[in-house]
Short mmCIF file of C-alpha atoms in Angstrom, two decimals:
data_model
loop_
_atom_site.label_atom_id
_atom_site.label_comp_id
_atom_site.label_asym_id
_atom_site.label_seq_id
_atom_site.Cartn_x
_atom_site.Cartn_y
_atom_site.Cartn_z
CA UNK S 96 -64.76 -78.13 -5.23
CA UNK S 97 -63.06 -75.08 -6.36
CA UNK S 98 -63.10 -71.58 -7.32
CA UNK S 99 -62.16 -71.08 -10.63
CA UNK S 100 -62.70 -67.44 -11.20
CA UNK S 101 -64.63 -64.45 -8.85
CA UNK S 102 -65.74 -61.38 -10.58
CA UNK S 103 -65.96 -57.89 -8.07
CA UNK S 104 -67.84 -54.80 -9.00
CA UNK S 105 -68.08 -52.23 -7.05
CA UNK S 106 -67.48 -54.61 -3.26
CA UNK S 107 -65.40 -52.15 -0.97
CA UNK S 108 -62.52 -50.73 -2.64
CA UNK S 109 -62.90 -53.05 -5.80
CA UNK S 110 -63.81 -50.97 -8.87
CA UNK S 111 -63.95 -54.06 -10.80
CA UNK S 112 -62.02 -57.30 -10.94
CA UNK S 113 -61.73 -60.44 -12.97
CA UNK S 114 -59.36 -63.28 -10.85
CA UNK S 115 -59.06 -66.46 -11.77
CA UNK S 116 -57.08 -68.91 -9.44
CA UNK S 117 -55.67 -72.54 -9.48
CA UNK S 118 -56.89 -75.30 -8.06
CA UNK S 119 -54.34 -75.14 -4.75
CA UNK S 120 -52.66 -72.27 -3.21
CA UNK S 121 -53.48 -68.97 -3.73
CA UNK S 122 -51.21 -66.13 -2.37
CA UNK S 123 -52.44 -63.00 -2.59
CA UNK S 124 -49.95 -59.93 -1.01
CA UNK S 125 -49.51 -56.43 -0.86
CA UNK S 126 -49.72 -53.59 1.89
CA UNK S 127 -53.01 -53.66 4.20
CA UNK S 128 -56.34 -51.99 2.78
CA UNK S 129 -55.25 -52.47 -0.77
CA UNK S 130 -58.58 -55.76 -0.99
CA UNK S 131 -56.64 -58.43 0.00
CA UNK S 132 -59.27 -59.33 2.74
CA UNK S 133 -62.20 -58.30 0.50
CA UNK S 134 -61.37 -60.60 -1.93
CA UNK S 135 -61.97 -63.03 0.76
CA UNK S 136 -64.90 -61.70 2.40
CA UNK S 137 -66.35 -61.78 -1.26
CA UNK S 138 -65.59 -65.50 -1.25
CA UNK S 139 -67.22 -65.84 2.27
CA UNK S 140 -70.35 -64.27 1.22
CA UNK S 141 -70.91 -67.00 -1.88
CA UNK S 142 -70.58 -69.61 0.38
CA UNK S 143 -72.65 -68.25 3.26
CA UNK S 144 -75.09 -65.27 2.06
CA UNK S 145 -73.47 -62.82 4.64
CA UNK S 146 -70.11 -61.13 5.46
CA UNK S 147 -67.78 -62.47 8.33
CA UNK S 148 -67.07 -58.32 9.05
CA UNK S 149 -70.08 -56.51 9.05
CA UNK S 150 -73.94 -56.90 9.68
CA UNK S 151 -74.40 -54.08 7.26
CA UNK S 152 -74.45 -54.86 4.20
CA UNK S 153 -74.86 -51.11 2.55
CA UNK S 154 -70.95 -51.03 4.07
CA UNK S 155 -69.74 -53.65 1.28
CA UNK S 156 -70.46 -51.54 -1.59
CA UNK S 157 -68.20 -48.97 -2.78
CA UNK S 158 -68.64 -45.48 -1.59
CA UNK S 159 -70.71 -43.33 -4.33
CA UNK S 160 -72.30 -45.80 -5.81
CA UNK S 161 -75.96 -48.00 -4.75
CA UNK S 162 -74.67 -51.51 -6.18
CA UNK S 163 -72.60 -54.18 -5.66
CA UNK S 164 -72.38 -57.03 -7.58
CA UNK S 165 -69.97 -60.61 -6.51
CA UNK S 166 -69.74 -63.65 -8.85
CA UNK S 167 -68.50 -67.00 -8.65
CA UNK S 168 -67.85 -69.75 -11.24
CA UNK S 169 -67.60 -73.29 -8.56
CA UNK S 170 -66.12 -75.86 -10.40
CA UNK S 171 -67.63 -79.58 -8.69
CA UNK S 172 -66.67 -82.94 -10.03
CA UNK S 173 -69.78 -82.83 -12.74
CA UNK S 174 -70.70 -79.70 -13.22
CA UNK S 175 -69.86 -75.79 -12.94
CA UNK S 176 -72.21 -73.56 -10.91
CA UNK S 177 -72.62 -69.71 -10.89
CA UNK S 178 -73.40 -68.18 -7.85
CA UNK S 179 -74.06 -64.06 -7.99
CA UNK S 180 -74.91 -61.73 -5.24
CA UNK S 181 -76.21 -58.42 -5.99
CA UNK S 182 -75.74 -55.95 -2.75
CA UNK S 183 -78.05 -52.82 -2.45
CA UNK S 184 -77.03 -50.15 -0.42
CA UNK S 185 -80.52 -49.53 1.10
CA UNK S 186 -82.55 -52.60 -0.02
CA UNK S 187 -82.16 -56.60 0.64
CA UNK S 188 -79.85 -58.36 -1.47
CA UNK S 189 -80.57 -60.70 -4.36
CA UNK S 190 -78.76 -64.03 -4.89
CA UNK S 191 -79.31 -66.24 -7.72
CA UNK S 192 -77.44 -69.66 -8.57
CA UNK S 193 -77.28 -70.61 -12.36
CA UNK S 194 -79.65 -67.66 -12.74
CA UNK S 195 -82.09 -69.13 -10.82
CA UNK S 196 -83.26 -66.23 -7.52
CA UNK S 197 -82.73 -67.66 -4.33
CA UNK S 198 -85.23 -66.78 -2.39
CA UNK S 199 -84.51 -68.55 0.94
CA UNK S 200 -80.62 -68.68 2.45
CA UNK S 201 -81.58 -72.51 2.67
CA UNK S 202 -81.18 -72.89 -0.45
CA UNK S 203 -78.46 -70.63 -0.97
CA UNK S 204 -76.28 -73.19 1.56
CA UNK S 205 -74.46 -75.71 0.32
CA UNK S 206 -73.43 -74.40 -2.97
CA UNK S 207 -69.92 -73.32 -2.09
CA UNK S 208 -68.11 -74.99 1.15
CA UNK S 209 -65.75 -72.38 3.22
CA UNK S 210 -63.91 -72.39 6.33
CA UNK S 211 -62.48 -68.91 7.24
CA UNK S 212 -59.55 -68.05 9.50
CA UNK S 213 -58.39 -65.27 10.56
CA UNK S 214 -56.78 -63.33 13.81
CA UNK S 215 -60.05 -62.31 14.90
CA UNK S 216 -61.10 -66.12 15.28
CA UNK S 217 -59.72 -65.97 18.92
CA UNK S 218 -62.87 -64.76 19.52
CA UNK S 219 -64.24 -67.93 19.28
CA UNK S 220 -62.20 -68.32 22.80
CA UNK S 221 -62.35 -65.45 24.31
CA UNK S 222 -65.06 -63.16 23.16
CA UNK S 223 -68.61 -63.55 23.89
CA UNK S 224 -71.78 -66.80 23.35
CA UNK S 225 -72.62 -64.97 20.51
CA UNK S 226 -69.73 -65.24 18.54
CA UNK S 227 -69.49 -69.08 19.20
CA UNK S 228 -73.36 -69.42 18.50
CA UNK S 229 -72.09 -67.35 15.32
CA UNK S 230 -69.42 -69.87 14.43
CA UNK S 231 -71.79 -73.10 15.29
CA UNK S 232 -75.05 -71.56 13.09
CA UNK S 233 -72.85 -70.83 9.84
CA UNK S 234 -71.00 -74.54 10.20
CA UNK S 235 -74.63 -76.19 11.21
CA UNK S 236 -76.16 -74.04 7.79
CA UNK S 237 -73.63 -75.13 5.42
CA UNK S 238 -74.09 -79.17 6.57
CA UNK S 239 -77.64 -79.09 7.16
CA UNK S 240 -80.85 -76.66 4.78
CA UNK S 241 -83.15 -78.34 7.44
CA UNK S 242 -81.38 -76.67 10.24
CA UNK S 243 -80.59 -73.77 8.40
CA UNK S 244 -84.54 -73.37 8.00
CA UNK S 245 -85.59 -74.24 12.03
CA UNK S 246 -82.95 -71.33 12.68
CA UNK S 247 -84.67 -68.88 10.44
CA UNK S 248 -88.32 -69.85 11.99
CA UNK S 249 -86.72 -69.93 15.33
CA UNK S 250 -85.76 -66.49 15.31
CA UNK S 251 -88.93 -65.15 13.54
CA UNK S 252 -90.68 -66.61 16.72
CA UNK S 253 -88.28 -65.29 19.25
CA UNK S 254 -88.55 -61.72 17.04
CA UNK S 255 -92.81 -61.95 17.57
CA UNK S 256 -92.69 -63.26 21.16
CA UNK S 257 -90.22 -60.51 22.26
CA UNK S 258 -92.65 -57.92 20.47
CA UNK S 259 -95.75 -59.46 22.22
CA UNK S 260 -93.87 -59.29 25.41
CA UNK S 261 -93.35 -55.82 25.04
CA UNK S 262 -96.87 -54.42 24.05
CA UNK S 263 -98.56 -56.84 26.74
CA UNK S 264 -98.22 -54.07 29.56
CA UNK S 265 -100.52 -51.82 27.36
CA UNK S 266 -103.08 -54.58 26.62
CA UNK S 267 -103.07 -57.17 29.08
CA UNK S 268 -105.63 -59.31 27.30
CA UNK S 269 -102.70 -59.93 24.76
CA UNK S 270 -101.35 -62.37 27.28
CA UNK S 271 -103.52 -64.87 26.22
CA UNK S 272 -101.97 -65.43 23.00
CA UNK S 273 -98.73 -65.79 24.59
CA UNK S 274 -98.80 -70.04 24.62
CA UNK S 275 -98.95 -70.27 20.96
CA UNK S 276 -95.84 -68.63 20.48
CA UNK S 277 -94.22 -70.77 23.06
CA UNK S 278 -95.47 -73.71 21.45
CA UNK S 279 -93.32 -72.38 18.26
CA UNK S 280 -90.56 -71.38 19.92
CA UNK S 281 -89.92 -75.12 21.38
CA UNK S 282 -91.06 -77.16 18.17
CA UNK S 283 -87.87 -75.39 16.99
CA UNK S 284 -86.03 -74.62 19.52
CA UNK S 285 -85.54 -77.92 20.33
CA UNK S 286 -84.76 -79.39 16.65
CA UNK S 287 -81.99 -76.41 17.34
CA UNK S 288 -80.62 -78.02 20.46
CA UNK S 289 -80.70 -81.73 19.40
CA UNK S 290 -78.48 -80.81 16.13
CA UNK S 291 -76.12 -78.24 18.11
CA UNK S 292 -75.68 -80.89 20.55
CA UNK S 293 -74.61 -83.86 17.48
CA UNK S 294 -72.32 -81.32 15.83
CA UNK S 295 -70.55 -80.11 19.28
CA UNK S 296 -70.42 -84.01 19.97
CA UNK S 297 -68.75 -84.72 16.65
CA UNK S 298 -66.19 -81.19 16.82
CA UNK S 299 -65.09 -82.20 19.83
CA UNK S 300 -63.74 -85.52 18.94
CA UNK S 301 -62.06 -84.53 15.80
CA UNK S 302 -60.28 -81.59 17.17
CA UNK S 303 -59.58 -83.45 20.38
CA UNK S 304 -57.64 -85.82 17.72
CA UNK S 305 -56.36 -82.45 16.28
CA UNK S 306 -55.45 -80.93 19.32
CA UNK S 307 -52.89 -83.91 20.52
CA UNK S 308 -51.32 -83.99 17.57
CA UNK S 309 -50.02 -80.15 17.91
CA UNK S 310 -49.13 -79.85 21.12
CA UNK S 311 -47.10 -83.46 20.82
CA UNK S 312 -49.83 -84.81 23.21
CA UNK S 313 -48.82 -82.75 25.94
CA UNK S 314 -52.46 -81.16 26.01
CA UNK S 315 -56.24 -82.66 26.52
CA UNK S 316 -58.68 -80.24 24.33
CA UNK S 317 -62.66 -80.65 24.85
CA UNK S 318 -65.20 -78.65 23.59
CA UNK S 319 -68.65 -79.15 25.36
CA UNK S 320 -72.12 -77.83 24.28
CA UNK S 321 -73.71 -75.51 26.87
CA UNK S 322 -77.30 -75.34 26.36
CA UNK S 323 -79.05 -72.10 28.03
CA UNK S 324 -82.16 -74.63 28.93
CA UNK S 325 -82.46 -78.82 27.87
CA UNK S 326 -84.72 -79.54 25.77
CA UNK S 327 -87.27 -81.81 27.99
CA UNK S 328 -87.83 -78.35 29.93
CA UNK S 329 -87.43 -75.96 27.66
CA UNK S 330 -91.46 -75.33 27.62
CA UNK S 331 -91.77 -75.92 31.19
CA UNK S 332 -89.15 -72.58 31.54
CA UNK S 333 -91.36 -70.59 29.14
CA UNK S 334 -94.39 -70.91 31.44
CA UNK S 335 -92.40 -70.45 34.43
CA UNK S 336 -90.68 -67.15 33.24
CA UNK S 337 -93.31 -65.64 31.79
CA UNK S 338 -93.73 -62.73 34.20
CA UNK S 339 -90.42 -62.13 34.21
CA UNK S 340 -90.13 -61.61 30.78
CA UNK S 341 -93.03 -59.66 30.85
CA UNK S 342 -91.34 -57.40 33.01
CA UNK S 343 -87.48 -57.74 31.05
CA UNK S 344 -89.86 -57.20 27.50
CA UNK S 345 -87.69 -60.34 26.23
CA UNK S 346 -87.30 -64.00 26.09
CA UNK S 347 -84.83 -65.03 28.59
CA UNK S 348 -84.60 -68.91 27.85
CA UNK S 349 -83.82 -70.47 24.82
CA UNK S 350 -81.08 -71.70 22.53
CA UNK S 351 -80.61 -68.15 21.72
CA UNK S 352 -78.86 -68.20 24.51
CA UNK S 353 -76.45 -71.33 24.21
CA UNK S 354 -72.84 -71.30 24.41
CA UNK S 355 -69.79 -73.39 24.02
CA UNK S 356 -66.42 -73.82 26.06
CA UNK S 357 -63.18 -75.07 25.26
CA UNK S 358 -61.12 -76.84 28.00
CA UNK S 359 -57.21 -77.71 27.93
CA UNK S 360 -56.48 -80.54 30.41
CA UNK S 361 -59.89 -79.81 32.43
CA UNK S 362 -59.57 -76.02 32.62
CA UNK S 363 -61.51 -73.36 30.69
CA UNK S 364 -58.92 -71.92 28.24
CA UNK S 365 -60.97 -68.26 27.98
CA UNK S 366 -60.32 -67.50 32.03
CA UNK S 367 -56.80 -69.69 32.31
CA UNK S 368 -55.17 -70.57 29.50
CA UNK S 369 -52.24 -68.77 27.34
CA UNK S 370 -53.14 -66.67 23.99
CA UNK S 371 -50.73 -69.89 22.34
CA UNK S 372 -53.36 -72.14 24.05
CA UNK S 373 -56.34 -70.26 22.70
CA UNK S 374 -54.79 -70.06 19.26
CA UNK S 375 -54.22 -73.68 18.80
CA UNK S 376 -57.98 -74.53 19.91
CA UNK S 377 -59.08 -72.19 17.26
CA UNK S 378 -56.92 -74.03 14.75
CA UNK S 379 -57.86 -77.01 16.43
CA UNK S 380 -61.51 -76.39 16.12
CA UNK S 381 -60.81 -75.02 12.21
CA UNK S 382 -59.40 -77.85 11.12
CA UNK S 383 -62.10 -79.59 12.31
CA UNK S 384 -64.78 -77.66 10.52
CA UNK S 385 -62.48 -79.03 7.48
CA UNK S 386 -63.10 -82.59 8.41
CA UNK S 387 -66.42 -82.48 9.15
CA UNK S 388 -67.61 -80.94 5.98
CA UNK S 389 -65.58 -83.73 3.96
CA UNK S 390 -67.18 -86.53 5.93
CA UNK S 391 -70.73 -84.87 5.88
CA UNK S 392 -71.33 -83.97 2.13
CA UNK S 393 -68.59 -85.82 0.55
CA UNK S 394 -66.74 -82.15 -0.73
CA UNK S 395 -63.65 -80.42 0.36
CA UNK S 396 -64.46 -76.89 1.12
CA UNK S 397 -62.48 -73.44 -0.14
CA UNK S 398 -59.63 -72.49 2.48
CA UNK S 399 -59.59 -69.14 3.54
CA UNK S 400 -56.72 -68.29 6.03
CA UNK S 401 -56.69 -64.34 6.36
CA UNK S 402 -53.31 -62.89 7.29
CA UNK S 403 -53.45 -65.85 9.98
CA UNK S 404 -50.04 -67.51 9.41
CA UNK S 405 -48.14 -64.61 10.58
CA UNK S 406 -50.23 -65.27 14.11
CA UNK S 407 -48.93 -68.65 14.34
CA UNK S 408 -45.70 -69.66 15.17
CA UNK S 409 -43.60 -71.99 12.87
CA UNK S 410 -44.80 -75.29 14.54
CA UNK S 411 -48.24 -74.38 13.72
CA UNK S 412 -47.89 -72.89 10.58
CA UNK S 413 -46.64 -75.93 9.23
CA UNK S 414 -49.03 -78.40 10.86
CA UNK S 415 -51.25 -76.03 9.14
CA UNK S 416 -49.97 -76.01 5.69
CA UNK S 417 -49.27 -79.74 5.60
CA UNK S 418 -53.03 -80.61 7.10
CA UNK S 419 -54.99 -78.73 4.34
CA UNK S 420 -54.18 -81.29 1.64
CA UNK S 421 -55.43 -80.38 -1.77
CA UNK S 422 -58.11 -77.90 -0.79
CA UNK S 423 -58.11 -74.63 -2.67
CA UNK S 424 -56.62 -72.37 -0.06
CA UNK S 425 -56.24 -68.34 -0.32
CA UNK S 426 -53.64 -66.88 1.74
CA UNK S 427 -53.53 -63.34 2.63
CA UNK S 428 -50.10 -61.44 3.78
CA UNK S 429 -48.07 -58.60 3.23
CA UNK S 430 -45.01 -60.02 1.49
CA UNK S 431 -44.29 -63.09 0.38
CA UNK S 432 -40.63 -63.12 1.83
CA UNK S 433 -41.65 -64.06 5.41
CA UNK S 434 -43.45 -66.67 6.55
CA UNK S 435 -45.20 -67.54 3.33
CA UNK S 436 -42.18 -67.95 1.22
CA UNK S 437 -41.11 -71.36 1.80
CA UNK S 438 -44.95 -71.96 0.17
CA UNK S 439 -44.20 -70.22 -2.80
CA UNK S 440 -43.49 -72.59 -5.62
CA UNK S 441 -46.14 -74.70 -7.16
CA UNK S 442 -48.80 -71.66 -6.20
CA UNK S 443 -50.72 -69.02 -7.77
CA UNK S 444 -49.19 -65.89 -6.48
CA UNK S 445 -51.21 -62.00 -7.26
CA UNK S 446 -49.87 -59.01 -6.11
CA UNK S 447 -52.59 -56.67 -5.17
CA UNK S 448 -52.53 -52.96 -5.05
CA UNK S 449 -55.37 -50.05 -4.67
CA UNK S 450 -58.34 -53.05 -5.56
CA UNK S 451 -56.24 -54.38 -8.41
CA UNK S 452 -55.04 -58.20 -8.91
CA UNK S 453 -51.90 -58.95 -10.66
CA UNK S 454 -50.98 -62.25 -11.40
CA UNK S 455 -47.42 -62.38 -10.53
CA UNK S 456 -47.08 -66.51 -11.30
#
């Protein structure tokens, strides 16, 4: 699976742009906010409905103007797909693959594979549960439309039983109702927590593998699923916290509220380990979304490593470069005398300047 050309209109600083790429590398350099990283986010938003940089989606379309517009020719081993994405500054987007609306991001999944890195990925360390539930719910979506559909319910639930909780204190007969929303919440809830659990299960022992490897097994790296409640309790927790979330106005159990940790030789790397440490279980853990997707549908995904190499030191970056294989990989940088140039030849190099692409070789 491949890219084989991306057409921008009006996306950020992008007046409009036709790229086409090869099959492998992809360089793309020039100063920072010239669209090096939109290009990418544009790519990240075909594959996954939604940008990796901003909940807002009225921020992706140029200033003065109401419309943006993203498409995607994918070439697969039979056939060529187009995927299109047209943004609205104050309305919901449309998508459409082949021409065909898409009408539910289930079926929007699975049309493009990505894995993104970038500096900001040590948050899946160190920042907060929400960005790792972030990173498990796109990976989970891409494998899985069943998933990607109990997460949508899920949260539609969650959404009316936080609203009921909140407009109970004004009419306390509306408790009542309150048990068939819990009933909702854990006939998907706990579809959520048996599939987060398989996918943690199967991350961990690939970038355990990963992990060694790297550090010249000097270093033990585990990743283990936290669940905020299990899933033979889950309702039990409902009924027993219901006055309290009366009180709080929200649910305060649920796999809304799940985590994950990453441990180096039995210690939590986001309280004691090194920024090197946390870096190489990122990679660790991105190089296993890699694997994962191969094994589970059978396609390589699209590479996107964002200004990330000059993060890494030269160990790393070359574990890196020589672990991606024949994926179609974008790089992003600033010039391609440091540390991309040794990955130069044989790759399709564009200089990029003010939201314009020039294909240098």
């Amino acid at each position: 699976m491949y890219i084989r050309e991306l057409s921008l209109l009006n996306f950020r600083n992008i007046d409009s742009a036709t790229v086409s790429f090869g099959k492998n590398i992809n360089i793309l350099y020039g100063d920072n906010a010239q669209g090096k990283t939109n290009l990418l986010e544009a790519i990240y938003i075909c594959s996954t409905g939604r940008s990796q940089k901003t909940n807002i989606e009225g921020q992706l379309v140029k200033f003065g103007y109401d419309e943006a517009h993203i498409r995607a020719f994918v070439c697969k081993e039979l056939s060529t797909d187009r995927i299109d994405v047209h943004i609205k500054k104050d309305n919901k987007k449309g998508m459409a693959i082949n021409g065909l609306t898409v009408r539910k991001m289930s079926e929007f999944f699975g049309n493009l594979y990505s894995v993104i890195f970038s500096p900001e990925d040590l948050r899946l360390v160190k920042g907060g549960p929400s960005e790792r539930r972030k990173f498990i719910d796109i990976e989970l979506c891409q494998l899985n439309k069943v998933y990607c559909h109990h997460l949508q319910q899920y949260y539609k639930v969650l959404k009316q039983r936080n609203n009921l909780l909140k407009n109970i204190h004004k009419n306390r007969d509306l408790a009542d109702t309150i048990s068939v929303w819990d009933e909702q919440l854990v006939l998907y809830g706990e579809r959520i927590i048996e599939k987060r659990r398989d996918f943690i299960s199967k991350l961990n022992e690939i970038s355990q593998k990963i992990h060694s490897e790297i550090t010249g097994k000097k270093e033990v790296l585990s990743i283990e699923y936290k669940p905020n409640v299990d899933q033979d309790i889950f309702f039990d927790k409902l009924v027993n916290n219901r006055e309290r979330d009366q009180i709080l106005g929200i649910t305060s159990c649920g796999p809304h509220k799940d985590d994950m940790l990453f441990y180096i030789n039995g210690n939590d790397i986001k309280y004691y380990g090194s920024q090197g440490q946390q870096r190489t279980a990122s990679l660790s853990a991105k190089l296993a979304e890699i694997s994962l997707i191969e094994s589970e549908t059978g396609n390589s995904p699209v590479l996107l490593l964002d200004d990330v190499l000059s993060e890494l030191d030269e160990s790393r970056q070359t574990y890196l470069m020589d672990n991606i294989g024949k994926l179609q990989t974008f790089i992003t940088c600033t010039g391609i005398e440091d540390s991309i140039g040794k990955y130069v030849k044989g790759s399709a190099v564009f200089y990029v300047q003010n939201g314009e692409f020039k294909n240098i070789y």
